[in-house]
CSV table of C-alpha atoms in Angstrom, one decimal:
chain,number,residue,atom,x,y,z
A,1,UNK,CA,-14.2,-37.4,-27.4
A,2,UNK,CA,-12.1,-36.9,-30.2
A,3,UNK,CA,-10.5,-33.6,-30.9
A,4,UNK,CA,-13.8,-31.8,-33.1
A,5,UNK,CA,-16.1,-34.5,-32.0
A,6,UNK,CA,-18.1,-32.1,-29.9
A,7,UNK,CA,-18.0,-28.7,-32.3
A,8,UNK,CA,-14.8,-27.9,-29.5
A,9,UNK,CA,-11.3,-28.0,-30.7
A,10,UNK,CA,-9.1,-29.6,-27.8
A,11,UNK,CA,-7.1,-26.6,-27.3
A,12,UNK,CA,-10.1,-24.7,-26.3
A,13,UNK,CA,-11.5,-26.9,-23.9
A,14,UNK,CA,-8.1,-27.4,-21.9
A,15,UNK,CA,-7.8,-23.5,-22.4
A,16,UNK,CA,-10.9,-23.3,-20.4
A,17,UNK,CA,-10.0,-26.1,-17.6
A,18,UNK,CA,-6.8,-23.8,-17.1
A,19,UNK,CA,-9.0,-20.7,-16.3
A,20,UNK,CA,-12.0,-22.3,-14.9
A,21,UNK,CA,-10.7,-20.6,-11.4
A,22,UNK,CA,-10.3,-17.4,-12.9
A,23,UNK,CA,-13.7,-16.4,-15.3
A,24,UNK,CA,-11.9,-15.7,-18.6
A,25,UNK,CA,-8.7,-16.6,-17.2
A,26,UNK,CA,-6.1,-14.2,-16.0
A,27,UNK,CA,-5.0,-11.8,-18.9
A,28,UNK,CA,-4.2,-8.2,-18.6
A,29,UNK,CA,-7.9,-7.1,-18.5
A,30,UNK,CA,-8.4,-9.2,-15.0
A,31,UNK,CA,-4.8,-8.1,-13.8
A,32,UNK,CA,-5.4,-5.1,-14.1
A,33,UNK,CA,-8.4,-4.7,-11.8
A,34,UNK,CA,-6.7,-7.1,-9.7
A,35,UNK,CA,-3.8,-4.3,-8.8
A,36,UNK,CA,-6.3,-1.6,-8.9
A,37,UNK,CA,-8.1,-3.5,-6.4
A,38,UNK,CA,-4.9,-3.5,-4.4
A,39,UNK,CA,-4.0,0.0,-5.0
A,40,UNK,CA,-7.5,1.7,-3.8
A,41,UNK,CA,-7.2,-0.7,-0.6
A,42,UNK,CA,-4.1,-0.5,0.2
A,43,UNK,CA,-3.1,3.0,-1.2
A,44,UNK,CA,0.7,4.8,-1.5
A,45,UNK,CA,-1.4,7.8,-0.3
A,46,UNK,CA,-2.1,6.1,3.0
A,47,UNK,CA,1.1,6.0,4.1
A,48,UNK,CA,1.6,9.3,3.7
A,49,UNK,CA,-1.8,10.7,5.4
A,50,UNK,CA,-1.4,7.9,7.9
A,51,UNK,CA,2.0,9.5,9.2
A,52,UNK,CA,0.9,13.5,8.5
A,53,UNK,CA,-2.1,13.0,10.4
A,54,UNK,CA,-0.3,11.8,13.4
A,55,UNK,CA,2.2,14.7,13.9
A,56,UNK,CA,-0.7,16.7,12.9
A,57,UNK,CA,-2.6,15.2,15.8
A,58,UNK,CA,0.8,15.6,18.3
A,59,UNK,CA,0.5,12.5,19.0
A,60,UNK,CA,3.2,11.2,21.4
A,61,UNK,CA,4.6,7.4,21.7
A,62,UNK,CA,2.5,7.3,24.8
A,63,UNK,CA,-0.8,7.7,23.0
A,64,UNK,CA,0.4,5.0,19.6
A,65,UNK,CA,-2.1,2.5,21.0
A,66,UNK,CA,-4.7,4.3,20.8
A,67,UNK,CA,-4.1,5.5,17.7
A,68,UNK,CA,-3.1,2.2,16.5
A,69,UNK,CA,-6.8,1.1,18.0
A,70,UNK,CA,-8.9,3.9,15.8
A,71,UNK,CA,-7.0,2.9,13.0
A,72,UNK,CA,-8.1,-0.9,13.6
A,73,UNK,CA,-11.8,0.3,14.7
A,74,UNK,CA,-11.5,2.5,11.1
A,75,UNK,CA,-10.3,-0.7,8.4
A,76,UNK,CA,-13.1,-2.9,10.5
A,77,UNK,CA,-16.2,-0.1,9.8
A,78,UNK,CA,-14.4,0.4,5.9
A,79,UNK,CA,-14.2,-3.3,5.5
A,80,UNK,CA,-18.0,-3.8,6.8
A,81,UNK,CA,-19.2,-0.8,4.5
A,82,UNK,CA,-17.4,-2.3,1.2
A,83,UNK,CA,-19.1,-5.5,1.8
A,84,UNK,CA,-22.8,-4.7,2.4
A,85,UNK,CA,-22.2,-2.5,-0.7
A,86,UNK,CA,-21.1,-5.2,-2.9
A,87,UNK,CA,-24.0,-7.6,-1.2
A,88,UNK,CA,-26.5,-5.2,-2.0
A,89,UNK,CA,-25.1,-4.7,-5.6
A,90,UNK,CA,-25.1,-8.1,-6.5
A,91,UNK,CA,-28.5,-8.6,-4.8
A,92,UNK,CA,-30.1,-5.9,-6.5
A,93,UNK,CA,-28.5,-6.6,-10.0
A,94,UNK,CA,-28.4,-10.4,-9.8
A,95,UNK,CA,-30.1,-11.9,-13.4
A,96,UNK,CA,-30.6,-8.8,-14.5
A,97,UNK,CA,-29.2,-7.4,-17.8
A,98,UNK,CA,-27.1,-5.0,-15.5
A,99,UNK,CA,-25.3,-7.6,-13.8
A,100,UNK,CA,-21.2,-7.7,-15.2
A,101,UNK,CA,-21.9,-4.8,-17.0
A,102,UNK,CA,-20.2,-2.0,-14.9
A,103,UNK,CA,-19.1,1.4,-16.5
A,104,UNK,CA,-18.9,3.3,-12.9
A,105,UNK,CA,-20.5,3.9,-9.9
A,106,UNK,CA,-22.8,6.4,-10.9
A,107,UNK,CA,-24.3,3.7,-13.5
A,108,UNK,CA,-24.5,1.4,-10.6
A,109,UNK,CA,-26.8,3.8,-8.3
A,110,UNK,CA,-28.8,4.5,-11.9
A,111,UNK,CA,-29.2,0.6,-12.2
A,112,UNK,CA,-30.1,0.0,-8.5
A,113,UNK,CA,-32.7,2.7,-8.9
A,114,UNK,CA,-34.2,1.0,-12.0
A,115,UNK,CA,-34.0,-2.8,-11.0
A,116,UNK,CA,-34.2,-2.8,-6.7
A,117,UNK,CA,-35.7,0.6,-6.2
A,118,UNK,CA,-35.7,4.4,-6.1
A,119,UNK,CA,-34.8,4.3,-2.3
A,120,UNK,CA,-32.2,1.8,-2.5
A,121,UNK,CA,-30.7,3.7,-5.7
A,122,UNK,CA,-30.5,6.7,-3.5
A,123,UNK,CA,-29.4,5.5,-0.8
A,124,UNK,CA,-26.4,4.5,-2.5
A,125,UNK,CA,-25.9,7.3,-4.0
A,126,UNK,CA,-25.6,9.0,-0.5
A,127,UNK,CA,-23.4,6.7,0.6
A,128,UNK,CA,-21.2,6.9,-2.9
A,129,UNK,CA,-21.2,11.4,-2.2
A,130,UNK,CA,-20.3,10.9,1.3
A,131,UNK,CA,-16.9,8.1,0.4
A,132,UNK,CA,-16.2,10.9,-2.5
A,133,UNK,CA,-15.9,13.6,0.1
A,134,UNK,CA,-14.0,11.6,2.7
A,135,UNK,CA,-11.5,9.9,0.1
A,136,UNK,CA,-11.1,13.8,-1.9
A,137,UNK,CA,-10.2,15.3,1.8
A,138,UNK,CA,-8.2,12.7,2.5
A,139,UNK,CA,-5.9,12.5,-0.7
A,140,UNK,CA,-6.2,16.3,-0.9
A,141,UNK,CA,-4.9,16.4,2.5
A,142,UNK,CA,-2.4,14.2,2.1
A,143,UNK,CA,-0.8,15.5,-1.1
A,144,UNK,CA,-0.8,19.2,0.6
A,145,UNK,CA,0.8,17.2,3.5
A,146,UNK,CA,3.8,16.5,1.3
A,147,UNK,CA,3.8,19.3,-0.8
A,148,UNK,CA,4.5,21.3,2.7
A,149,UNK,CA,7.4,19.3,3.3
A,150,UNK,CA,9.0,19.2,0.5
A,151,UNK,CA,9.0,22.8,0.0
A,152,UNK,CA,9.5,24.1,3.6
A,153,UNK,CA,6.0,25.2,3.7
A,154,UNK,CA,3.5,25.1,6.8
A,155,UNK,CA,1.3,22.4,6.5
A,156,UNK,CA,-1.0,21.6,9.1
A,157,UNK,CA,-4.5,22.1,9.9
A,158,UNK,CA,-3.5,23.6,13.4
A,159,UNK,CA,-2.1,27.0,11.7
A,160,UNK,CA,-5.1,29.2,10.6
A,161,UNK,CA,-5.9,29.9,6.7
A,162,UNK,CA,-3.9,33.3,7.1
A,163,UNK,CA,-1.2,31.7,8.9
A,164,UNK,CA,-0.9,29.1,6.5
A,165,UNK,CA,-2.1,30.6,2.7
A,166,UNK,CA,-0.2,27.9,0.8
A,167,UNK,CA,-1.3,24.9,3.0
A,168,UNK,CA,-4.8,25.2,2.5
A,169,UNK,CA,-4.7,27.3,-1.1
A,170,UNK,CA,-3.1,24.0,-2.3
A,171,UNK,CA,-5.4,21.9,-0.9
A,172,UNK,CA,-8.6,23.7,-2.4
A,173,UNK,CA,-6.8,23.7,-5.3
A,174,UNK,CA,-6.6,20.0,-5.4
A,175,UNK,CA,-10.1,19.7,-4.5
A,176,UNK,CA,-11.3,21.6,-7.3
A,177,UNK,CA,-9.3,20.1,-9.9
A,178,UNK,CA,-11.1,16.8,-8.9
A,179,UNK,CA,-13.7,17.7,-9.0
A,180,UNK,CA,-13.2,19.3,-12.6
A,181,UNK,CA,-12.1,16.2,-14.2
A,182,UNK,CA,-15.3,13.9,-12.5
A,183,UNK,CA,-17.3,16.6,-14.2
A,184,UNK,CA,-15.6,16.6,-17.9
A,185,UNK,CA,-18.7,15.6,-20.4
A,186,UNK,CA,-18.7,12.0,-21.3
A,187,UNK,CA,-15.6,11.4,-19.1
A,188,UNK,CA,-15.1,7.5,-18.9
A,189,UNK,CA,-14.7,7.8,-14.8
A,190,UNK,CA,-15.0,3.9,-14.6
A,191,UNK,CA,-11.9,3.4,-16.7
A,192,UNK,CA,-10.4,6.9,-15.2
A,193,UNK,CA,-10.9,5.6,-11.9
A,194,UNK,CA,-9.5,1.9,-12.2
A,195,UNK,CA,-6.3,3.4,-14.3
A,196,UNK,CA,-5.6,5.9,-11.0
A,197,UNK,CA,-6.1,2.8,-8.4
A,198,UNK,CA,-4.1,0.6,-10.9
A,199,UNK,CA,-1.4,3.3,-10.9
A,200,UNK,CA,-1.7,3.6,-7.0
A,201,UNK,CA,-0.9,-0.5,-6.9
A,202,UNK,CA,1.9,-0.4,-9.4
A,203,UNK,CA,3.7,2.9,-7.0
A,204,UNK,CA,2.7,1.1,-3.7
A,205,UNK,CA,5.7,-1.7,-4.2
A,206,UNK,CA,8.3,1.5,-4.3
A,207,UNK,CA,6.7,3.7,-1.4
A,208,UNK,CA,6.7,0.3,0.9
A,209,UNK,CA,10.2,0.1,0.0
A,210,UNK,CA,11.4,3.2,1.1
A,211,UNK,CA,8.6,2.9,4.5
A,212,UNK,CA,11.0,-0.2,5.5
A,213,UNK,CA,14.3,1.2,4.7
A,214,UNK,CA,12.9,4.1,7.0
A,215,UNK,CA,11.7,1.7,9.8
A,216,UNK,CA,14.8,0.4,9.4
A,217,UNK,CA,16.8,3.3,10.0
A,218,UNK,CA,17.4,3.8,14.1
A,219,UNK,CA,18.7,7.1,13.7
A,220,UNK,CA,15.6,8.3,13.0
A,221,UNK,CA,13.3,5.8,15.4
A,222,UNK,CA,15.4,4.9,17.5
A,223,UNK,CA,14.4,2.2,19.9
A,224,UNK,CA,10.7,2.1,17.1
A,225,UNK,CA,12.8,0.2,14.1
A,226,UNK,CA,11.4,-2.7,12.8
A,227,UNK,CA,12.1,-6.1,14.1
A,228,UNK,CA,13.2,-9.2,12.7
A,229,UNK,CA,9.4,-10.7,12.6
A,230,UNK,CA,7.9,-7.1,11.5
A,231,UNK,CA,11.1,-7.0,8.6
A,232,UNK,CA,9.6,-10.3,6.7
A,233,UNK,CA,6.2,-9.6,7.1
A,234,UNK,CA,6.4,-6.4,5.1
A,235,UNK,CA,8.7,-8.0,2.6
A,236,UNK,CA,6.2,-10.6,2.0
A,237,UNK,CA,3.8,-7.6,1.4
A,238,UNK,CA,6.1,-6.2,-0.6
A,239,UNK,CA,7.4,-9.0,-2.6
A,240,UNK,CA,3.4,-10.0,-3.3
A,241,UNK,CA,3.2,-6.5,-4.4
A,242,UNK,CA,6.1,-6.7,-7.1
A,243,UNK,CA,4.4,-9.8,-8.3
A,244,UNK,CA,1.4,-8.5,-9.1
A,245,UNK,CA,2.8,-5.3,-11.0
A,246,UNK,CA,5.3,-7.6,-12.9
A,247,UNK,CA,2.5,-9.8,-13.7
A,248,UNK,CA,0.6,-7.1,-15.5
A,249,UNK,CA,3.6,-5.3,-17.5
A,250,UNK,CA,3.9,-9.1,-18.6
A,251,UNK,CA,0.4,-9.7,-19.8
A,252,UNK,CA,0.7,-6.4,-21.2
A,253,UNK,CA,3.8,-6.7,-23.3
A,254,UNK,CA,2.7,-10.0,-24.4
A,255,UNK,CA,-1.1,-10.3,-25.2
A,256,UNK,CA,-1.0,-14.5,-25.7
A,257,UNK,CA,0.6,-15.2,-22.2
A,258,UNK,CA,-1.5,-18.2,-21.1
A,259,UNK,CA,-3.4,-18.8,-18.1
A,260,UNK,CA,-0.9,-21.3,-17.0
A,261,UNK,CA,2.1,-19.4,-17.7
A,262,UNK,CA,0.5,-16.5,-15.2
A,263,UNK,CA,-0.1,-19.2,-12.6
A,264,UNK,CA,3.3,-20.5,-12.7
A,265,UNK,CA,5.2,-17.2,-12.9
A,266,UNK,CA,2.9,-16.8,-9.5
A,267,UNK,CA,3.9,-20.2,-8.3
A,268,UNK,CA,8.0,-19.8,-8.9
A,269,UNK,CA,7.5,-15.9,-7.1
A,270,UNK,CA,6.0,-17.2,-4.5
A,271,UNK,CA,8.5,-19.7,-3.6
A,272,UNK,CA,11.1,-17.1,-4.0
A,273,UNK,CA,9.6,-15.2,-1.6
A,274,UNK,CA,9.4,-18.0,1.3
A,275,UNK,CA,12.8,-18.8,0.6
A,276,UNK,CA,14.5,-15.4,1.0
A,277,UNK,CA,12.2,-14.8,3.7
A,278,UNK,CA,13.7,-18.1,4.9
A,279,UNK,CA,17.1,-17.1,4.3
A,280,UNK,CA,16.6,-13.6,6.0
A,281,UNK,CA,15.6,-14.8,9.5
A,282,UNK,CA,18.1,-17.4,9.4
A,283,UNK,CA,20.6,-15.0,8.6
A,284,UNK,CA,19.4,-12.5,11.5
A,285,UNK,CA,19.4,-15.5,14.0
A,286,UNK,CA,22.9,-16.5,12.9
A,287,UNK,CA,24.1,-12.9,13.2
A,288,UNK,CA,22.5,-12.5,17.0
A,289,UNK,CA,24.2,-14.8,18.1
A,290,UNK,CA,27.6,-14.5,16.8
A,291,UNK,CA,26.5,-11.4,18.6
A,292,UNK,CA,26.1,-12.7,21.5
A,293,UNK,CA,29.4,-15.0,21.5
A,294,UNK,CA,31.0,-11.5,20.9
A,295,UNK,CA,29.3,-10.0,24.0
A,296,UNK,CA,30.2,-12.7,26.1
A,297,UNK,CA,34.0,-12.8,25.2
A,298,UNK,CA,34.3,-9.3,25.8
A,299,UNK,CA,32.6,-9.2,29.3
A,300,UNK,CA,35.4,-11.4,30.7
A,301,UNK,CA,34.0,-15.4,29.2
A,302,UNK,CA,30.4,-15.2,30.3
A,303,UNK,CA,28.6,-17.8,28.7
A,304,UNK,CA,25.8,-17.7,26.6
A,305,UNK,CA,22.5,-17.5,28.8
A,306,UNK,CA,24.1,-14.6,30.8
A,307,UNK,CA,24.6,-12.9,27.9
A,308,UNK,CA,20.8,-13.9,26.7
A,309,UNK,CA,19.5,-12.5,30.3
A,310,UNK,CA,21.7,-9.1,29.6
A,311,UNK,CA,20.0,-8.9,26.3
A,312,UNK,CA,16.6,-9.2,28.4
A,313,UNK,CA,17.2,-6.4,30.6
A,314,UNK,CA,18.5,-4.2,27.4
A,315,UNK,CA,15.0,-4.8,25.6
A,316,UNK,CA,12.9,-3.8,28.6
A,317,UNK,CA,15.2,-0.5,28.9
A,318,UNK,CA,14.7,0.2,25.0
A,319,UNK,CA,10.8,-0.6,26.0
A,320,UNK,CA,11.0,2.7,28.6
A,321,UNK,CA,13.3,4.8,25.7
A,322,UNK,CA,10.2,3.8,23.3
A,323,UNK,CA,7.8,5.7,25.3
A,324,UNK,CA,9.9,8.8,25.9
A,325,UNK,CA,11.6,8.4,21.9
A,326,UNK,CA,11.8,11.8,19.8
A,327,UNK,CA,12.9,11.9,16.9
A,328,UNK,CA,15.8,13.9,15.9
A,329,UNK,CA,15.3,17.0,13.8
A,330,UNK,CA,16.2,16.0,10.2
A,331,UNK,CA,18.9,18.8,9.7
A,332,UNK,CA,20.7,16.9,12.9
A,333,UNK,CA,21.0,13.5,10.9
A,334,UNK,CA,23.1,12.6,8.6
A,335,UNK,CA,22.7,11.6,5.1
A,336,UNK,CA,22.2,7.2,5.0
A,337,UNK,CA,25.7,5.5,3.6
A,338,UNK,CA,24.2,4.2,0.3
A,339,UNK,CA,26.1,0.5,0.0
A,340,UNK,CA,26.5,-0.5,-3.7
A,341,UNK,CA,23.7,-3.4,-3.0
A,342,UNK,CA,21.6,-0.7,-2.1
A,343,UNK,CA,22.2,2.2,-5.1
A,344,UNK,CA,21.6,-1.3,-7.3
A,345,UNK,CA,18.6,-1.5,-5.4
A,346,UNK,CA,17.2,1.7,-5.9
A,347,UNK,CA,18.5,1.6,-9.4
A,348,UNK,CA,16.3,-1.1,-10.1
A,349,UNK,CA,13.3,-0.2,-8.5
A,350,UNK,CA,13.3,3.4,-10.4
A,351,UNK,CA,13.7,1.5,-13.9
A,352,UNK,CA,10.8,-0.8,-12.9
A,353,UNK,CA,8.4,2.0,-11.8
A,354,UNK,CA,9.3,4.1,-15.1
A,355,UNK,CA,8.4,0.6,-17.2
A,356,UNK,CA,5.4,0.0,-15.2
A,357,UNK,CA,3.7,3.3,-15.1
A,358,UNK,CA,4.1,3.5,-18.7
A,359,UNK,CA,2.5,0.0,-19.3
A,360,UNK,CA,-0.6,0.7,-17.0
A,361,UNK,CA,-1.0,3.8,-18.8
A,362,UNK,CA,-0.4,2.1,-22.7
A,363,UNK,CA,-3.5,-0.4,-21.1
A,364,UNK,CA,-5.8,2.1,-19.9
A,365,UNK,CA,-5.2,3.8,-23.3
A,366,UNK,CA,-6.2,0.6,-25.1
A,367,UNK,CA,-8.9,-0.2,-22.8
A,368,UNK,CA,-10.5,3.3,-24.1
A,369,UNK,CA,-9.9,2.8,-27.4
A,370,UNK,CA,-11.6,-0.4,-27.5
């Protein structure tokens, strides 16, 4: 049909081809409950607790796997929980006037209670106290974690209350003041809670950063650092994660972007991502074995597979240090050379964080204010 011909200018109708994927199309509304999304599943705070709780735990390398199994055994039961919650919300709500209209979770238990039932309303409503208590220990714990450290403090559950006043005054502390805000009257805790998880996805890029600079680092793990494989997969985690947050200050900043313009920005990231992950392993490959060539020159002209079969043996010593691996006491290490490509580095990612934490919180602000 002609442009008008239906009541539909053409502009609109190709407008809503573009976004038919995305309902609405990706603005920064969508974006950002797409990085909060990341950020309250993949959390900064994880990282922290994860590696807290396991010297709290004195956990040695010879117990890791089984460590490495509860934490597997833990995202499967999370995983399994989210999803029967979300299939019994959109069950419960489907074609009612409730469905799409989420505030926060305690509207959600209210509407569950009026549309599928008092018991399944209360139910989740039990199930919503019990995450609430689990994710405020956890946090609680794993700020008061870092807090300790920082400050030269004892921090671990192991020392007893009057052994450890600060440890676990701070962590009450925290505690309470969470639960002060949750009970502020005619506190928008939907929008609250979506601005701290978008926040938590726009910091994750930076704490991932430093995690592999640290995994990279042997003087503190030793025969534990990354490897090459390991090294790309977390850049491709972290390069998705840069994405996302540069996407949003974008849509922020300029209200109009299109749909398409998102998709391609994706697009063009995404290829720069394969192809510096590309250029990475290629790189390490070509560096191994000039490596190699060097070995062999300087153990009298052995030739390359003798060299390859000395590299062998090397990896299944480093696989006995691995088990018996401690590391160092951080006053016995010295401070990291900082390379000019690195200081630009950090530079860079400091400016970015101080532009995106500042956008997320400009559109939670608007989101409020209607």
């Amino acid at each position: 049909l002609p442009d008008g011909a239906d009541g539909a200018p053409q502009a609109g109708r190709d407008r809503g081809r573009a976004g038919a994927a995305v309902p609405g199309g990706l603005n920064s509304t969508l974006l950002l409950l797409i990085v909060a999304i990341v950020g309250t599943t993949v959390a900064p705070w994880q990282l922290f607790f994860q590696q807290s709780n396991v010297v709290d735990k004195r956990i040695t390398p010879r117990w890791i796997r089984y460590e490495r199994a509860d934490l597997w055994i833990g995202i499967v039961v999370v995983m399994l929980g989210a999803i029967a919650l979300m299939s019994v919300t959109a069950f419960g709500l489907g074609g009612t006037e409730a469905a799409g209209q989420f505030t926060d979770a305690g509207a959600v238990a209210d509407a569950l209670r009026e549309h599928a039932g008092p018991g399944v309303g209360g139910l989740f409503a039990i199930l919503l106290l019990d995450a609430s208590l689990i994710g405020a220990n956890a946090v609680g714990l794993a700020t008061t974690y870092t807090l300790g450290d920082v400050l030269g403090k004892r921090h671990s559950l192991h020392w007893k209350p009057s052994q450890a006043p600060m440890f676990y005054v701070a962590y009450a502390a925290l505690i309470g003041f969470a639960a002060a805000v949750v009970l502020i009257p005619g506190a928008p805790l939907g929008l609250i809670t979506q601005g701290v998880q978008a926040l938590a996805g726009v910091l994750l890029p930076a704490a991932s950063v430093f995690l592999v600079l640290l995994c990279n680092d042997k003087a503190v793990l030793g025969p534990w650092v990354n490897s090459t494989r390991q090294n790309i997969v977390s850049g491709a985690i972290v390069w998705a994660l840069v994405l996302l947050s540069l996407s949003l200050t974008a849509a922020t900043l300029f209200p109009d972007l299109s749909t398409e313009a998102l998709q391609t920005f994706f697009l063009v990231g995404g290829v720069i991502g394969v192809l510096g992950g590309l250029l990475i392993a290629v790189s390490r490959n070509t560096a191994a074995r000039r490596a190699a060539a060097r070995t062999a020159c300087e153990l009298g002209g052995l030739d390359t597979d003798q060299v390859a079969d000395l590299q062998d043996e090397r990896r299944s010593l480093a696989e006995q240090d691995r088990m018996s691996w401690r590391t160092p006491a951080l006053e016995t290490l010295s401070r990291p050379v900082m390379s000019p490509l690195r200081r630009a580095g950090l530079l860079t990612l400091r400016v970015y964080l101080v532009v995106a934490v500042v956008l997320v919180v400009v559109k939670v602000v608007q989101l409020a204010l209607g």
